[in-house]
Each structure stands twice: as structure tokens, then as C-alpha cells.
């Protein structure tokens, strides 16, 4: 009887602690992904605005790549944590960001740490 009661109490306590820890972990990693995606979107929109002023053919290719990146970010499912292709779509966005940086001849370095997050050029 004591074994059964102890098991039930331990199971209930473990479930509660697991939910709390899972929520904290999800919030932390969700914030990191949100920060990363937000930096990519700000970067893309800024460069898109800057390149709109020029009518150069090379810039039209860059603008199309930026449009593609912006579109991918806008379609990203922020509100659905159960989205099964979340990591896959995130990797596609990162790849497109690297492609855009290469087209713009910009060295990018996106770091997220406990001290600070930064996007350097």
C-alpha cells in the first residue's frame, strides 16, 4: 500500500515539475528563435528598402532574394508550437539569409548567448 501511494505521489510531483520545466525550456528557446527570425526580418526589410531606390539589374536579383526571405519569414508558423516542420523551415530561412548575405557581400554572424544577442557586419 505504501509503495503504491508513494508511486502516485511521486508521479504527480514529477508530472508537475515536468510541466514547469517544459514551459520554461519552451519559453527560452521560443524567445531565441523569435529573436533570430526578428533580426532576419529587420535585416531583409532594411536592405529591401535601400535597394528599392536603385534600378540596377544586379539589385533586382537581390531584391527578389530579399522578397523570398521576407515571404518565408512571414509564412513561418509563430503561433503553432506543434508544427512538425518547424526546424526544417527554420533551416530554410537560415539558408536563404546566408544566400542573401552572400549576394550583398556581407559577412554575418548571428549569436545568441546568455550575455547578449547580436548581428554583426
Coordinates of N, CA and C in Angstrom, one line a residue:
X1 N 0.8 -1.2 0.0 CA 0.0 0.0 0.0 C 0.9 1.3 0.0
X2 N 1.9 1.3 0.9 CA 2.8 2.5 0.9 C 3.5 2.7 -0.4
X3 N 3.9 1.6 -0.9 CA 4.6 1.6 -2.2 C 3.7 2.3 -3.3
X4 N 2.5 1.9 -3.3 CA 1.5 2.4 -4.3 C 1.3 3.9 -4.1
X5 N 1.1 4.3 -2.8 CA 0.8 5.7 -2.5 C 2.1 6.5 -2.8
X6 N 3.2 6.0 -2.5 CA 4.5 6.7 -2.8 C 4.7 6.9 -4.3
X7 N 4.3 5.9 -5.0 CA 4.4 5.9 -6.5 C 3.5 7.0 -7.1
X8 N 2.3 7.0 -6.6 CA 1.3 8.0 -7.1 C 1.7 9.4 -6.7
X9 N 2.2 9.6 -5.5 CA 2.7 11.0 -5.1 C 3.9 11.4 -5.9
X10 N 4.8 10.5 -6.1 CA 6.0 10.8 -6.9 C 5.6 11.1 -8.4
X11 N 4.7 10.3 -8.9 CA 4.3 10.5 -10.3 C 3.6 11.9 -10.5
X12 N 2.8 12.3 -9.5 CA 2.1 13.6 -9.6 C 3.1 14.7 -9.5
X13 N 4.0 14.6 -8.5 CA 5.0 15.6 -8.3 C 5.9 15.7 -9.6
X14 N 6.3 14.6 -10.1 CA 7.2 14.6 -11.3 C 6.5 15.2 -12.5
X15 N 5.2 14.9 -12.7 CA 4.4 15.5 -13.8 C 4.3 17.0 -13.6
X16 N 4.1 17.5 -12.4 CA 4.0 18.9 -12.2 C 5.4 19.6 -12.5
X17 N 6.5 19.1 -12.0 CA 7.8 19.6 -12.2 C 8.1 19.6 -13.7
X18 N 7.7 18.5 -14.4 CA 8.0 18.3 -15.8 C 7.3 19.4 -16.6
X19 N 6.1 19.7 -16.3 CA 5.3 20.8 -17.0 C 6.0 22.1 -16.8
X20 N 6.4 22.4 -15.5 CA 7.0 23.7 -15.2 C 8.3 23.8 -16.0
X21 N 9.1 22.8 -16.0 CA 10.4 22.8 -16.7 C 10.2 22.9 -18.2
X22 N 9.2 22.2 -18.7 CA 9.0 22.2 -20.1 C 8.5 23.6 -20.6
X23 N 7.7 24.2 -19.8 CA 7.3 25.6 -20.1 C 8.4 26.6 -20.1
X24 N 9.3 26.4 -19.1 CA 10.5 27.3 -19.0 C 11.4 27.1 -20.2
X25 N 11.6 25.8 -20.6 CA 12.5 25.5 -21.7 C 11.9 26.0 -23.0
X26 N 10.6 25.8 -23.2 CA 9.9 26.3 -24.4 C 10.0 27.8 -24.5
X27 N 9.8 28.5 -23.4 CA 9.8 29.9 -23.5 C 11.2 30.4 -23.8
X28 N 12.2 29.8 -23.3 CA 13.6 30.2 -23.5 C 14.0 30.0 -25.0
X29 N 13.7 28.8 -25.5 CA 14.0 28.5 -26.9 C 13.1 29.2 -27.9
X30 N 11.9 29.4 -27.5 CA 11.0 30.2 -28.4 C 11.5 31.6 -28.5
X31 N 12.0 32.2 -27.4 CA 12.5 33.6 -27.4 C 13.7 33.7 -28.3
X32 N 14.6 32.6 -28.3 CA 15.8 32.6 -29.1 C 15.4 32.6 -30.6
X33 N 14.5 31.7 -30.9 CA 14.1 31.6 -32.3 C 13.4 32.9 -32.8
X34 N 12.6 33.5 -31.9 CA 11.9 34.7 -32.2 C 12.9 35.9 -32.5
X35 N 13.9 35.9 -31.6 CA 15.0 36.9 -31.8 C 15.7 36.8 -33.1
X36 N 16.1 35.5 -33.4 CA 16.8 35.2 -34.6 C 16.0 35.6 -35.8
X37 N 14.7 35.2 -35.9 CA 13.8 35.5 -37.0 C 13.6 37.0 -37.1
X38 N 13.4 37.6 -36.0 CA 13.2 39.1 -36.0 C 14.4 39.8 -36.6
X39 N 15.6 39.4 -36.2 CA 16.8 40.0 -36.8 C 16.8 39.8 -38.3
X40 N 16.5 38.6 -38.8 CA 16.5 38.3 -40.2 C 15.5 39.2 -40.9
X41 N 14.3 39.4 -40.3 CA 13.3 40.2 -41.0 C 13.6 41.6 -41.0
X42 N 14.2 42.2 -39.9 CA 14.6 43.6 -39.9 C 15.7 43.8 -40.9
X43 N 16.7 42.9 -41.0 CA 17.8 43.0 -41.9 C 17.2 43.0 -43.4
X44 N 16.3 42.0 -43.7 CA 15.8 41.9 -45.0 C 15.0 43.2 -45.4
X45 N 14.2 43.6 -44.5 CA 13.3 44.8 -44.9 C 14.2 46.1 -45.0
X46 N 15.2 46.2 -44.2 CA 16.1 47.4 -44.3 C 16.8 47.4 -45.7
X47 N 17.4 46.2 -46.0 CA 18.1 46.1 -47.3 C 17.2 46.3 -48.5
X48 N 16.0 45.7 -48.3 CA 15.0 45.8 -49.4 C 14.6 47.3 -49.6
X49 N 14.5 48.1 -48.6 CA 14.2 49.5 -48.7 C 15.3 50.2 -49.3
X50 N 16.6 49.9 -48.9 CA 17.7 50.6 -49.5 C 17.9 50.2 -51.0
X51 N 17.6 49.0 -51.4 CA 17.9 48.6 -52.8 C 16.7 49.0 -53.7
X52 N 15.6 49.4 -53.2 CA 14.4 49.8 -54.0 C 14.7 51.1 -54.7
X53 N 15.6 51.9 -54.2 CA 16.0 53.2 -54.8 C 16.8 53.0 -56.1
X54 N 17.4 51.9 -56.3 CA 18.2 51.7 -57.5 C 17.5 50.8 -58.5
X55 N 17.8 51.0 -59.8 CA 17.1 50.2 -60.9 C 18.1 49.3 -61.5
X56 N 19.3 49.1 -60.9 CA 20.3 48.2 -61.5 C 19.8 46.8 -61.5
X57 N 20.2 46.0 -62.6 CA 19.8 44.6 -62.8 C 20.3 43.7 -61.7
X58 N 21.5 44.0 -61.2 CA 22.0 43.2 -60.1 C 21.2 43.4 -58.9
X59 N 20.7 44.6 -58.7 CA 19.9 44.9 -57.5 C 18.5 44.2 -57.6
X60 N 18.0 44.0 -58.8 CA 16.7 43.3 -58.9 C 16.8 41.9 -58.5
X61 N 18.0 41.2 -58.7 CA 18.1 39.8 -58.2 C 18.2 39.8 -56.7
X62 N 18.9 40.8 -56.2 CA 19.0 40.9 -54.7 C 17.6 41.2 -54.1
X63 N 16.9 42.0 -54.7 CA 15.5 42.3 -54.2 C 14.6 41.1 -54.3
X64 N 14.7 40.3 -55.3 CA 13.9 39.1 -55.4 C 14.3 38.1 -54.3
X65 N 15.6 38.0 -54.0 CA 16.1 37.1 -52.9 C 15.6 37.6 -51.6
X66 N 15.6 39.0 -51.4 CA 15.1 39.5 -50.2 C 13.6 39.3 -50.1
X67 N 12.9 39.5 -51.2 CA 11.4 39.2 -51.2 C 11.1 37.8 -50.7
X68 N 11.9 36.9 -51.3 CA 11.7 35.5 -50.9 C 12.0 35.2 -49.4
X69 N 13.0 35.8 -48.9 CA 13.3 35.7 -47.5 C 12.2 36.3 -46.6
X70 N 11.7 37.5 -47.0 CA 10.7 38.1 -46.3 C 9.4 37.2 -46.3
X71 N 9.1 36.7 -47.5 CA 7.9 35.8 -47.6 C 8.0 34.6 -46.8
X72 N 9.2 34.0 -46.7 CA 9.4 32.8 -45.9 C 9.2 33.1 -44.4
X73 N 9.7 34.3 -44.0 CA 9.6 34.7 -42.6 C 8.1 34.9 -42.3
X74 N 7.4 35.6 -43.2 CA 6.0 35.9 -42.9 C 5.1 34.7 -42.9
X75 N 5.5 33.6 -43.6 CA 4.8 32.3 -43.5 C 5.2 31.4 -42.4
X76 N 6.2 31.8 -41.6 CA 6.7 31.0 -40.5 C 5.6 30.9 -39.5
X77 N 5.3 29.7 -39.0 CA 4.2 29.5 -38.0 C 4.5 29.8 -36.6
X78 N 4.5 31.1 -36.2 CA 4.9 31.5 -34.9 C 4.0 31.0 -33.8
X79 N 2.7 30.9 -34.1 CA 1.7 30.5 -33.1 C 1.5 29.1 -32.9
X80 N 2.1 28.2 -33.7 CA 1.9 26.8 -33.6 C 3.1 26.0 -33.2
X81 N 3.2 25.7 -31.9 CA 4.4 25.0 -31.4 C 4.4 23.6 -31.8
X82 N 3.3 23.0 -32.2 CA 3.3 21.6 -32.6 C 3.5 21.4 -34.1
X83 N 3.9 22.5 -34.8 CA 4.2 22.4 -36.3 C 5.3 21.5 -36.5
X84 N 5.1 20.4 -37.2 CA 6.1 19.4 -37.3 C 7.3 19.7 -38.3
X85 N 7.2 20.7 -39.1 CA 8.3 21.1 -40.0 C 9.0 22.4 -39.5
X86 N 8.8 22.7 -38.2 CA 9.4 24.0 -37.7 C 10.9 24.0 -37.9
X87 N 11.6 23.0 -37.5 CA 13.1 23.0 -37.7 C 13.5 23.1 -39.1
X88 N 12.7 22.3 -40.0 CA 13.0 22.3 -41.4 C 12.9 23.7 -42.0
X89 N 11.8 24.4 -41.7 CA 11.5 25.7 -42.2 C 12.5 26.7 -41.7
X90 N 12.9 26.5 -40.4 CA 13.9 27.4 -39.8 C 15.2 27.3 -40.5
X91 N 15.6 26.1 -40.9 CA 16.9 25.9 -41.6 C 16.8 26.5 -43.0
X92 N 15.6 26.4 -43.6 CA 15.5 27.0 -45.0 C 15.6 28.5 -44.9
X93 N 15.1 29.1 -43.8 CA 15.2 30.6 -43.6 C 16.7 30.9 -43.4
X94 N 17.3 30.2 -42.5 CA 18.8 30.4 -42.3 C 19.6 30.3 -43.6
X95 N 19.3 29.3 -44.4 CA 20.0 29.2 -45.7 C 19.7 30.3 -46.6
X96 N 18.5 30.8 -46.7 CA 18.1 31.9 -47.5 C 18.8 33.2 -47.0
X97 N 18.9 33.4 -45.7 CA 19.6 34.5 -45.1 C 21.1 34.5 -45.5
X98 N 21.7 33.3 -45.4 CA 23.1 33.2 -45.8 C 23.3 33.5 -47.3
X99 N 22.3 33.1 -48.1 CA 22.4 33.4 -49.6 C 22.3 34.9 -49.8
X100 N 21.4 35.5 -49.1 CA 21.2 37.0 -49.3 C 22.5 37.7 -48.9
X101 N 23.0 37.3 -47.7 CA 24.3 37.9 -47.2 C 25.4 37.8 -48.2
X102 N 25.5 36.6 -48.9 CA 26.5 36.4 -49.9 C 26.3 37.3 -51.1
X103 N 25.0 37.4 -51.5 CA 24.7 38.3 -52.6 C 25.1 39.7 -52.3
X104 N 24.9 40.1 -51.1 CA 25.2 41.5 -50.7 C 26.6 41.7 -50.2
X105 N 27.4 40.7 -50.3 CA 28.8 40.7 -49.9 C 29.0 41.2 -48.4
X106 N 28.1 40.6 -47.6 CA 28.1 40.9 -46.1 C 28.4 39.6 -45.4
X107 N 29.4 39.8 -44.5 CA 29.7 38.7 -43.5 C 28.8 38.8 -42.4
X108 N 28.0 37.8 -42.1 CA 27.0 37.9 -41.0 C 27.4 36.9 -39.9
X109 N 27.2 37.3 -38.7 CA 27.4 36.4 -37.6 C 26.3 36.6 -36.6
X110 N 25.4 35.7 -36.5 CA 24.3 35.8 -35.6 C 24.6 34.9 -34.4
X111 N 24.7 35.5 -33.2 CA 25.0 34.7 -32.0 C 23.9 35.0 -31.0
X112 N 23.5 33.9 -30.3 CA 22.6 34.1 -29.2 C 23.2 33.4 -28.0
X113 N 23.5 34.2 -27.0 CA 24.1 33.7 -25.8 C 23.4 34.2 -24.6
X114 N 24.0 33.9 -23.4 CA 23.4 34.4 -22.2 C 23.7 35.8 -22.0
X115 N 24.8 36.3 -22.5 CA 25.3 37.6 -22.3 C 24.5 38.6 -23.2
X116 N 24.5 38.3 -24.5 CA 23.8 39.2 -25.5 C 23.5 38.5 -26.8
X117 N 22.7 39.0 -27.6 CA 22.5 38.5 -28.9 C 22.9 39.6 -29.9
X118 N 23.5 39.2 -31.0 CA 24.0 40.3 -31.9 C 24.0 39.8 -33.3
X119 N 23.9 40.7 -34.2 CA 24.0 40.5 -35.6 C 25.1 41.5 -36.0
X120 N 26.3 41.0 -36.4 CA 27.3 41.9 -36.8 C 27.6 41.8 -38.2
X121 N 28.2 42.9 -38.7 CA 28.5 43.0 -40.2 C 30.0 43.4 -40.3

